[in-house]
Amino acid sequence: MDNFTAFYQTIGPALSLLVVITFLLAGAVKGVIGLGLPTIAMGLLGLAMPPAQAAALLIVPSTLTNVWQLATGGHLLALLRRLGPMLGAIFVGTLAGSAWLGISSGPWAAHGLGAALLVYAVYGLIGPQLRLATSREGWLGPLCGLVTGLVTAATGVFVMPAVPYLQSLGLSRDEMIQALGLSFTVSTVALALGLAGQDALGGEALGASLLMMAPALLGMLAGQWLRQRISAAVFKRCFFVGLAVLGGHLLLNG
């Protein structure tokens, strides 16, 4: 039990409360729009702790919520066949990036995290709706996967350019939700291995991450309830505006 609570005893009650609120909010966003848990968690926690520490906290909630997401929809085998090269490249890119770059605690780390969040937010707000020709998936999928892996290793954010690529494939809503779950699960597992290789994911960090499952799942349930009562499009727009502000702050101030 000490491994579960030692991290929170170390950081104190105020920062522990921020962590809990962050995962409640991140889970709620994921419940409404189907993504955003690790992005919100990295952005908000990046305001108060090194990105490597924030990334370690999101491993268990991100993995389990994304496995839950990819398990529903009935398109898993078809998506694995279609997206396999991209997913493999994400895994390789994340591990290679972790060995080469890693999520540093240096002065540039928070700036890099802010840049990644800002780029994603701007794309979400004004990015064009692309449609990729099937003939280009063979080379563009692995390339996007490799770049996504490198960005993941450096910042802990694994949405760019994987999300725009998946959105360009013309998938149905159910296929898209499963595809996002697949991509994010592979990214999270590879990130966990990369953090372990940097000695940033020991028993204490895993225990602290496991405790965040409860607020993340509670937030998801609240978000799913909220989704039936608000406009998902308006909520998504507010999410990206908030993410842009958060990313801009981290980019400028670290």
Short mmCIF file of C-alpha atoms in Angstrom, two decimals:
data_model
loop_
_atom_site.label_atom_id
_atom_site.label_comp_id
_atom_site.label_asym_id
_atom_site.label_seq_id
_atom_site.Cartn_x
_atom_site.Cartn_y
_atom_site.Cartn_z
CA MET A 1 0.00 0.00 0.00
CA ASP A 2 2.93 2.34 0.65
CA ASN A 3 3.76 2.30 -3.10
CA PHE A 4 0.27 3.57 -3.85
CA THR A 5 0.41 6.55 -1.53
CA ALA A 6 4.12 7.46 -1.28
CA PHE A 7 4.00 9.70 -4.35
CA TYR A 8 1.08 11.72 -2.99
CA GLN A 9 2.68 12.00 0.43
CA THR A 10 5.75 13.40 -1.27
CA ILE A 11 3.98 16.04 -3.38
CA GLY A 12 1.61 17.16 -0.63
CA PRO A 13 -2.17 17.65 -0.41
CA ALA A 14 -2.50 20.67 -2.71
CA LEU A 15 -0.76 19.06 -5.67
CA SER A 16 -2.49 15.73 -4.95
CA LEU A 17 -5.84 17.52 -5.20
CA LEU A 18 -4.77 19.02 -8.55
CA VAL A 19 -3.94 15.53 -9.83
CA VAL A 20 -7.35 14.17 -8.81
CA ILE A 21 -9.24 17.13 -10.33
CA THR A 22 -7.18 16.83 -13.50
CA PHE A 23 -8.13 13.19 -14.03
CA LEU A 24 -11.80 13.89 -13.23
CA LEU A 25 -11.81 16.63 -15.87
CA ALA A 26 -9.79 14.60 -18.38
CA GLY A 27 -12.11 11.63 -17.95
CA ALA A 28 -15.16 13.86 -18.45
CA VAL A 29 -13.74 15.26 -21.69
CA LYS A 30 -13.07 11.72 -22.95
CA GLY A 31 -16.61 10.73 -21.98
CA VAL A 32 -18.09 13.55 -24.07
CA ILE A 33 -15.91 13.51 -27.20
CA GLY A 34 -14.10 10.13 -27.07
CA LEU A 35 -10.57 11.49 -26.64
CA GLY A 36 -8.58 13.99 -24.63
CA LEU A 37 -7.73 12.18 -21.38
CA PRO A 38 -3.93 12.03 -21.80
CA THR A 39 -3.86 15.39 -23.59
CA ILE A 40 -5.70 17.19 -20.78
CA ALA A 41 -3.72 15.31 -18.12
CA MET A 42 -0.36 16.19 -19.67
CA GLY A 43 -1.36 19.82 -20.22
CA LEU A 44 -2.69 20.55 -16.74
CA LEU A 45 -0.16 18.48 -14.81
CA GLY A 46 2.60 20.02 -16.95
CA LEU A 47 1.82 23.31 -15.21
CA ALA A 48 2.91 21.89 -11.86
CA MET A 49 5.35 19.02 -12.43
CA PRO A 50 7.94 17.77 -14.96
CA PRO A 51 6.41 16.15 -18.09
CA ALA A 52 8.05 12.78 -17.28
CA GLN A 53 6.29 12.71 -13.92
CA ALA A 54 2.97 13.70 -15.50
CA ALA A 55 3.36 11.02 -18.20
CA ALA A 56 3.99 8.33 -15.56
CA LEU A 57 0.72 9.24 -13.82
CA LEU A 58 -1.39 8.84 -16.96
CA ILE A 59 -0.12 5.35 -17.92
CA VAL A 60 -2.73 3.20 -16.12
CA PRO A 61 -5.83 5.40 -16.67
CA SER A 62 -4.93 5.99 -20.32
CA THR A 63 -4.24 2.32 -21.04
CA LEU A 64 -7.37 0.93 -19.42
CA THR A 65 -9.78 3.57 -20.75
CA ASN A 66 -8.40 3.16 -24.27
CA VAL A 67 -8.59 -0.65 -24.11
CA TRP A 68 -12.23 -0.19 -23.07
CA GLN A 69 -12.72 2.12 -26.07
CA LEU A 70 -11.05 -0.17 -28.63
CA ALA A 71 -12.94 -3.25 -27.41
CA THR A 72 -16.35 -1.96 -28.54
CA GLY A 73 -17.59 -1.50 -32.09
CA GLY A 74 -16.97 -4.79 -33.88
CA HIS A 75 -14.27 -3.56 -36.29
CA LEU A 76 -11.13 -4.51 -34.34
CA LEU A 77 -9.67 -7.15 -36.70
CA ALA A 78 -10.29 -5.09 -39.83
CA LEU A 79 -8.70 -2.03 -38.22
CA LEU A 80 -5.70 -4.03 -37.04
CA ARG A 81 -5.10 -5.19 -40.62
CA ARG A 82 -5.52 -1.71 -42.06
CA LEU A 83 -3.66 0.24 -39.37
CA GLY A 84 -1.04 -2.35 -38.47
CA PRO A 85 1.88 -0.59 -40.23
CA MET A 86 1.03 2.74 -38.58
CA LEU A 87 0.65 1.14 -35.14
CA GLY A 88 3.95 -0.70 -35.52
CA ALA A 89 5.68 2.54 -36.50
CA ILE A 90 4.19 4.32 -33.47
CA PHE A 91 5.62 1.63 -31.20
CA VAL A 92 9.06 1.71 -32.81
CA GLY A 93 9.13 5.50 -32.99
CA THR A 94 8.19 5.89 -29.34
CA LEU A 95 10.84 3.44 -28.14
CA ALA A 96 13.50 4.93 -30.42
CA GLY A 97 12.51 8.45 -29.39
CA SER A 98 12.63 7.49 -25.71
CA ALA A 99 16.17 6.20 -26.11
CA TRP A 100 17.19 9.22 -28.19
CA LEU A 101 15.18 12.09 -26.67
CA GLY A 102 13.15 10.96 -23.68
CA ILE A 103 10.72 13.18 -21.77
CA SER A 104 13.32 15.48 -20.28
CA SER A 105 12.92 17.48 -17.11
CA GLY A 106 15.10 20.17 -18.68
CA PRO A 107 13.96 23.74 -19.39
CA TRP A 108 12.77 22.92 -22.92
CA ALA A 109 10.46 20.06 -21.89
CA ALA A 110 7.42 22.14 -20.87
CA HIS A 111 7.88 24.37 -23.94
CA GLY A 112 7.85 21.30 -26.18
CA LEU A 113 4.70 20.02 -24.46
CA GLY A 114 3.05 23.41 -24.95
CA ALA A 115 3.95 23.43 -28.65
CA ALA A 116 2.44 19.98 -29.16
CA LEU A 117 -0.78 20.99 -27.41
CA LEU A 118 -1.02 24.25 -29.34
CA VAL A 119 -0.52 22.59 -32.73
CA TYR A 120 -3.21 20.01 -31.92
CA ALA A 121 -5.63 22.70 -30.72
CA VAL A 122 -5.13 24.87 -33.81
CA TYR A 123 -5.67 21.85 -36.06
CA GLY A 124 -8.82 20.92 -34.14
CA LEU A 125 -10.21 24.43 -34.54
CA ILE A 126 -9.29 25.37 -38.11
CA GLY A 127 -7.60 22.36 -39.71
CA PRO A 128 -8.97 21.23 -43.07
CA GLN A 129 -10.97 18.01 -43.32
CA LEU A 130 -8.63 15.89 -45.41
CA ARG A 131 -9.48 12.75 -47.39
CA LEU A 132 -6.59 10.40 -48.07
CA ALA A 133 -6.48 8.20 -51.16
CA THR A 134 -6.26 4.51 -50.24
CA SER A 135 -3.18 4.11 -52.45
CA ARG A 136 -1.20 6.44 -50.16
CA GLU A 137 -1.92 4.64 -46.91
CA GLY A 138 0.93 2.18 -47.49
CA TRP A 139 3.67 4.79 -47.01
CA LEU A 140 1.90 7.65 -45.23
CA GLY A 141 0.56 5.48 -42.40
CA PRO A 142 4.00 4.31 -41.21
CA LEU A 143 5.42 7.82 -41.65
CA CYS A 144 2.66 9.36 -39.50
CA GLY A 145 3.15 6.56 -36.98
CA LEU A 146 6.89 7.19 -36.75
CA VAL A 147 6.44 10.95 -36.28
CA THR A 148 3.68 10.35 -33.70
CA GLY A 149 6.03 8.04 -31.80
CA LEU A 150 8.81 10.63 -31.72
CA VAL A 151 6.39 13.34 -30.52
CA THR A 152 5.06 10.94 -27.87
CA ALA A 153 8.55 10.17 -26.61
CA ALA A 154 9.46 13.86 -26.37
CA THR A 155 6.22 15.29 -24.93
CA GLY A 156 3.91 12.50 -23.71
CA VAL A 157 1.24 13.74 -26.17
CA PHE A 158 0.30 11.18 -28.82
CA VAL A 159 -2.37 12.87 -30.93
CA MET A 160 -0.27 14.48 -33.67
CA PRO A 161 -0.17 13.59 -36.48
CA ALA A 162 -2.00 10.32 -35.72
CA VAL A 163 -5.44 11.89 -35.18
CA PRO A 164 -5.51 13.95 -38.43
CA TYR A 165 -4.29 10.87 -40.31
CA LEU A 166 -7.05 8.66 -38.88
CA GLN A 167 -9.65 11.36 -39.58
CA SER A 168 -8.56 11.40 -43.23
CA LEU A 169 -9.34 7.70 -43.78
CA GLY A 170 -13.11 8.12 -44.12
CA LEU A 171 -13.88 5.80 -41.20
CA SER A 172 -17.37 5.49 -39.77
CA ARG A 173 -17.99 6.94 -36.29
CA ASP A 174 -17.67 3.52 -34.60
CA GLU A 175 -14.56 2.68 -36.61
CA MET A 176 -13.01 6.04 -35.71
CA ILE A 177 -13.62 5.54 -31.99
CA GLN A 178 -12.01 2.09 -32.13
CA ALA A 179 -9.12 3.36 -34.27
CA LEU A 180 -8.38 6.12 -31.75
CA GLY A 181 -8.49 3.58 -28.95
CA LEU A 182 -6.03 1.36 -30.82
CA SER A 183 -3.62 4.17 -31.61
CA PHE A 184 -3.69 5.59 -28.09
CA THR A 185 -3.28 2.16 -26.47
CA VAL A 186 -0.20 1.38 -28.53
CA SER A 187 1.22 4.83 -27.78
CA THR A 188 0.60 4.47 -24.04
CA VAL A 189 2.16 1.01 -23.81
CA ALA A 190 5.21 2.13 -25.79
CA LEU A 191 5.48 5.28 -23.65
CA ALA A 192 5.35 3.15 -20.49
CA LEU A 193 8.20 1.01 -21.79
CA GLY A 194 10.16 4.13 -22.70
CA LEU A 195 9.63 5.64 -19.24
CA ALA A 196 10.66 2.37 -17.61
CA GLY A 197 13.85 2.44 -19.67
CA GLN A 198 14.54 5.92 -18.26
CA ASP A 199 13.86 4.72 -14.68
CA ALA A 200 10.84 7.03 -14.57
CA LEU A 201 8.20 4.32 -14.06
CA GLY A 202 8.95 2.37 -10.91
CA GLY A 203 6.55 0.79 -8.45
CA GLU A 204 5.76 4.10 -6.76
CA ALA A 205 4.81 5.79 -10.04
CA LEU A 206 2.67 2.83 -11.15
CA GLY A 207 0.91 2.75 -7.80
CA ALA A 208 0.20 6.48 -8.03
CA SER A 209 -1.09 6.01 -11.59
CA LEU A 210 -3.33 3.11 -10.58
CA LEU A 211 -5.05 5.26 -7.96
CA MET A 212 -6.04 7.71 -10.71
CA MET A 213 -8.26 5.08 -12.35
CA ALA A 214 -11.12 5.96 -9.99
CA PRO A 215 -11.35 9.70 -10.81
CA ALA A 216 -10.72 9.02 -14.53
CA LEU A 217 -13.57 6.48 -14.74
CA LEU A 218 -15.87 8.67 -12.64
CA GLY A 219 -15.13 11.56 -14.98
CA MET A 220 -15.85 9.37 -18.03
CA LEU A 221 -19.22 8.33 -16.63
CA ALA A 222 -20.08 11.97 -15.93
CA GLY A 223 -18.96 12.90 -19.45
CA GLN A 224 -21.12 10.19 -21.02
CA TRP A 225 -24.10 11.49 -19.04
CA LEU A 226 -23.28 15.05 -20.10
CA ARG A 227 -22.95 14.02 -23.76
CA GLN A 228 -26.70 13.32 -23.92
CA ARG A 229 -27.50 16.82 -22.67
CA ILE A 230 -25.15 19.21 -24.50
CA SER A 231 -23.93 19.82 -28.02
CA ALA A 232 -20.83 17.69 -28.57
CA ALA A 233 -19.70 20.09 -31.32
CA VAL A 234 -19.84 23.13 -29.00
CA PHE A 235 -18.11 21.20 -26.22
CA LYS A 236 -15.37 20.09 -28.62
CA ARG A 237 -14.82 23.67 -29.77
CA CYS A 238 -14.51 24.83 -26.15
CA PHE A 239 -12.09 21.96 -25.48
CA PHE A 240 -9.78 23.04 -28.30
CA VAL A 241 -9.94 26.72 -27.30
CA GLY A 242 -8.99 25.81 -23.74
CA LEU A 243 -6.25 23.53 -25.00
CA ALA A 244 -4.85 26.33 -27.18
CA VAL A 245 -4.70 28.68 -24.19
CA LEU A 246 -3.03 26.01 -22.07
CA GLY A 247 -0.56 25.10 -24.80
CA GLY A 248 0.27 28.73 -25.48
CA HIS A 249 0.96 29.34 -21.80
CA LEU A 250 3.28 26.34 -21.55
CA LEU A 251 5.02 27.27 -24.80
CA LEU A 252 5.74 30.83 -23.66
CA ASN A 253 6.32 30.37 -19.96
CA GLY A 254 7.32 26.72 -19.53
#
